[in-house]
PDB file of C-alpha atoms in Angstrom:
ATOM      1  CA  MET L1325    -113.803-131.644  76.422  1.00 44.00           C
ATOM      2  CA  SER L1326    -116.706-129.727  75.122  1.00 48.00           C
ATOM      3  CA  LEU L1327    -118.427-130.369  71.845  1.00 50.00           C
ATOM      4  CA  GLY L1328    -117.393-126.887  70.651  1.00 55.00           C
ATOM      5  CA  THR L1329    -113.718-127.802  70.964  1.00 57.00           C
ATOM      6  CA  LEU L1330    -114.229-130.913  68.872  1.00 58.00           C
ATOM      7  CA  ASP L1331    -116.170-128.932  66.278  1.00 60.00           C
ATOM      8  CA  ALA L1332    -113.324-126.418  66.027  1.00 60.00           C
ATOM      9  CA  ALA L1333    -110.772-129.195  65.564  1.00 60.00           C
ATOM     10  CA  ALA L1334    -112.940-130.755  62.869  1.00 61.00           C
ATOM     11  CA  ALA L1335    -113.111-127.382  61.101  1.00 59.00           C
ATOM     12  CA  TYR L1336    -109.331-127.049  61.201  1.00 59.00           C
ATOM     13  CA  GLY L1337    -109.048-130.559  59.794  1.00 61.00           C
ATOM     14  CA  ARG L1338    -111.380-129.669  56.919  1.00 60.00           C
ATOM     15  CA  ILE L1339    -109.310-126.577  56.159  1.00 60.00           C
ATOM     16  CA  LEU L1340    -106.141-128.644  56.103  1.00 60.00           C
ATOM     17  CA  SER L1341    -107.697-131.248  53.837  1.00 64.00           C
ATOM     18  CA  THR L1342    -108.490-128.602  51.199  1.00 62.00           C
ATOM     19  CA  GLY L1343    -104.845-127.453  51.101  1.00 54.00           C
ATOM     20  CA  ALA L1344    -101.884-128.817  49.154  1.00 45.00           C
ATOM     21  CA  SER L1345    -101.252-132.523  48.766  1.00 46.00           C
ATOM     22  CA  LYS L1346     -99.685-134.250  51.739  1.00 48.00           C
ATOM     23  CA  PRO L1347     -96.463-136.304  51.596  1.00 44.00           C
ATOM     24  CA  ALA L1348     -96.781-140.094  51.641  1.00 46.00           C
ATOM     25  CA  ALA L1349     -94.724-140.829  54.759  1.00 49.00           C
ATOM     26  CA  ALA L1350     -94.154-138.919  57.976  1.00 48.00           C
ATOM     27  CA  GLY L1351     -90.388-139.512  57.804  1.00 50.00           C
ATOM     28  CA  SER L1352     -90.184-137.984  54.345  1.00 49.00           C
ATOM     29  CA  ALA L1353     -92.257-134.990  55.409  1.00 44.00           C
ATOM     30  CA  ALA L1354     -89.299-133.297  57.049  1.00 43.00           C
ATOM     31  CA  VAL L1355     -87.184-133.834  53.941  1.00 56.00           C
ATOM     32  CA  GLU L1356     -89.768-132.879  51.318  1.00 70.00           C
ATOM     33  CA  GLY L1357     -91.619-129.978  52.889  1.00 76.00           C
ATOM     34  CA  GLY L1358     -89.505-128.855  55.805  1.00 85.00           C
ATOM     35  CA  PHE L1359     -90.881-127.428  58.986  1.00 82.00           C
ATOM     36  CA  GLY L1360     -94.160-126.269  57.442  1.00 85.00           C
ATOM     37  CA  SER L1361     -94.966-129.768  56.296  1.00 88.00           C
ATOM     38  CA  LEU L1362     -94.090-131.153  59.722  1.00 85.00           C
ATOM     39  CA  VAL L1363     -96.462-128.725  61.419  1.00 85.00           C
ATOM     40  CA  GLU L1364     -99.181-129.468  58.861  1.00 89.00           C
ATOM     41  CA  ASN L1365     -98.879-133.203  59.524  1.00 90.00           C
ATOM     42  CA  MET L1366     -98.926-132.592  63.268  1.00 88.00           C
ATOM     43  CA  ILE L1367    -102.098-130.516  63.109  1.00 90.00           C
ATOM     44  CA  GLY L1368    -103.714-132.981  60.719  1.00 91.00           C
ATOM     45  CA  GLY L1369    -102.904-135.852  63.076  1.00 91.00           C
ATOM     46  CA  ALA L1370    -104.344-133.990  66.033  1.00 91.00           C
ATOM     47  CA  ALA L1371    -107.522-133.212  64.102  1.00 91.00           C
ATOM     48  CA  THR L1372    -107.823-136.862  63.063  1.00 92.00           C
ATOM     49  CA  GLN L1373    -107.479-137.997  66.652  1.00 92.00           C
ATOM     50  CA  MET L1374    -110.098-135.484  67.770  1.00 92.00           C
ATOM     51  CA  ARG L1375    -112.498-136.733  65.103  1.00 93.00           C
ATOM     52  CA  ALA L1376    -111.868-140.297  66.286  1.00 91.00           C
ATOM     53  CA  ALA L1377    -112.597-139.252  69.873  1.00 92.00           C
ATOM     54  CA  GLU L1378    -115.751-137.478  68.750  1.00 92.00           C
ATOM     55  CA  SER L1379    -117.005-140.521  66.852  1.00 92.00           C
ATOM     56  CA  ALA L1380    -116.154-142.825  69.771  1.00 91.00           C
ATOM     57  CA  SER L1381    -118.093-140.625  72.176  1.00 91.00           C
ATOM     58  CA  ALA L1382    -121.026-140.435  69.776  1.00 91.00           C
ATOM     59  CA  ALA L1383    -121.025-144.240  69.543  1.00 91.00           C
ATOM     60  CA  GLN L1384    -120.995-144.454  73.344  1.00 90.00           C
ATOM     61  CA  ILE L1385    -123.921-142.042  73.585  1.00 90.00           C
ATOM     62  CA  ALA L1386    -125.814-144.167  71.065  1.00 91.00           C
ATOM     63  CA  GLY L1387    -125.095-147.232  73.200  1.00 88.00           C
ATOM     64  CA  LYS L1388    -122.868-148.910  70.607  1.00 89.00           C
ATOM     65  CA  GLY L1389    -119.430-148.043  71.960  1.00 82.00           C
ATOM     66  CA  ASP L1390    -117.192-149.091  74.798  1.00 85.00           C
ATOM     67  CA  LEU L1391    -116.349-146.608  77.556  1.00 88.00           C
ATOM     68  CA  VAL L1392    -112.700-147.685  77.580  1.00 89.00           C
ATOM     69  CA  ASP L1393    -112.411-146.882  73.867  1.00 88.00           C
ATOM     70  CA  VAL L1394    -113.910-143.440  74.460  1.00 89.00           C
ATOM     71  CA  VAL L1395    -111.532-142.635  77.306  1.00 91.00           C
ATOM     72  CA  THR L1396    -108.543-143.886  75.306  1.00 91.00           C
ATOM     73  CA  ALA L1397    -109.525-141.863  72.219  1.00 90.00           C
ATOM     74  CA  ILE L1398    -110.093-138.712  74.244  1.00 91.00           C
ATOM     75  CA  GLY L1399    -106.758-139.160  76.035  1.00 92.00           C
ATOM     76  CA  ALA L1400    -104.925-139.552  72.720  1.00 91.00           C
ATOM     77  CA  ALA L1401    -106.669-136.490  71.295  1.00 91.00           C
ATOM     78  CA  GLU L1402    -105.797-134.427  74.361  1.00 92.00           C
ATOM     79  CA  GLN L1403    -102.165-135.492  74.160  1.00 93.00           C
ATOM     80  CA  ALA L1404    -101.962-134.617  70.470  1.00 91.00           C
ATOM     81  CA  LEU L1405    -103.525-131.212  71.069  1.00 91.00           C
ATOM     82  CA  GLU L1406    -101.175-130.491  73.972  1.00 93.00           C
ATOM     83  CA  THR L1407     -98.208-131.417  71.768  1.00 91.00           C
ATOM     84  CA  VAL L1408     -99.352-129.066  69.002  1.00 91.00           C
ATOM     85  CA  VAL L1409     -99.852-126.245  71.516  1.00 92.00           C
ATOM     86  CA  ALA L1410     -96.406-126.852  73.040  1.00 93.00           C
ATOM     87  CA  VAL L1411     -94.747-126.707  69.607  1.00 91.00           C
ATOM     88  CA  ARG L1412     -96.662-123.536  68.788  1.00 91.00           C
ATOM     89  CA  ASP L1413     -95.506-121.948  72.056  1.00 94.00           C
ATOM     90  CA  LYS L1414     -91.886-122.867  71.327  1.00 94.00           C
ATOM     91  CA  VAL L1415     -92.109-121.387  67.833  1.00 91.00           C
ATOM     92  CA  VAL L1416     -93.622-118.162  69.160  1.00 93.00           C
ATOM     93  CA  ASN L1417     -90.926-117.910  71.843  1.00 95.00           C
ATOM     94  CA  ALA L1418     -88.191-118.489  69.257  1.00 94.00           C
ATOM     95  CA  TYR L1419     -89.677-115.805  67.014  1.00 93.00           C
ATOM     96  CA  GLN L1420     -89.810-113.350  69.921  1.00 95.00           C
ATOM     97  CA  ASP L1421     -86.174-114.133  70.803  1.00 94.00           C
ATOM     98  CA  ILE L1422     -85.137-113.473  67.199  1.00 94.00           C
ATOM     99  CA  MET L1423     -87.050-110.186  67.147  1.00 94.00           C
ATOM    100  CA  ARG L1424     -85.274-109.073  70.353  1.00 93.00           C
ATOM    101  CA  MET L1425     -81.802-109.668  68.857  1.00 91.00           C
ATOM    102  CA  GLN L1426     -79.789-106.575  68.108  1.00 87.00           C
ATOM    103  CA  ILE L1427     -78.358-106.172  64.652  1.00 81.00           C
TER     104      ILE L1427
END
């Protein structure tokens, strides 16, 4: 992962943190805010994991971190980002299918 990717994820996280208040629990997110809240929590979680990976790699560069922690944090961040991208692709495909329906 490049540093630019991590910077972009951090920027998205900052944008999300300036938005509306977040629900207290992930289970109640689907009930309280619906799909939009679920997506917001998903993106926020991915951004948090990317920030954790960035800080772990910075600690490793400074000589204060463990390589295993860095690899684990980066793997978790990659998995979260891939999940968000997969959900986005499914939503886009569903929207395109709806737009192709005849009335």
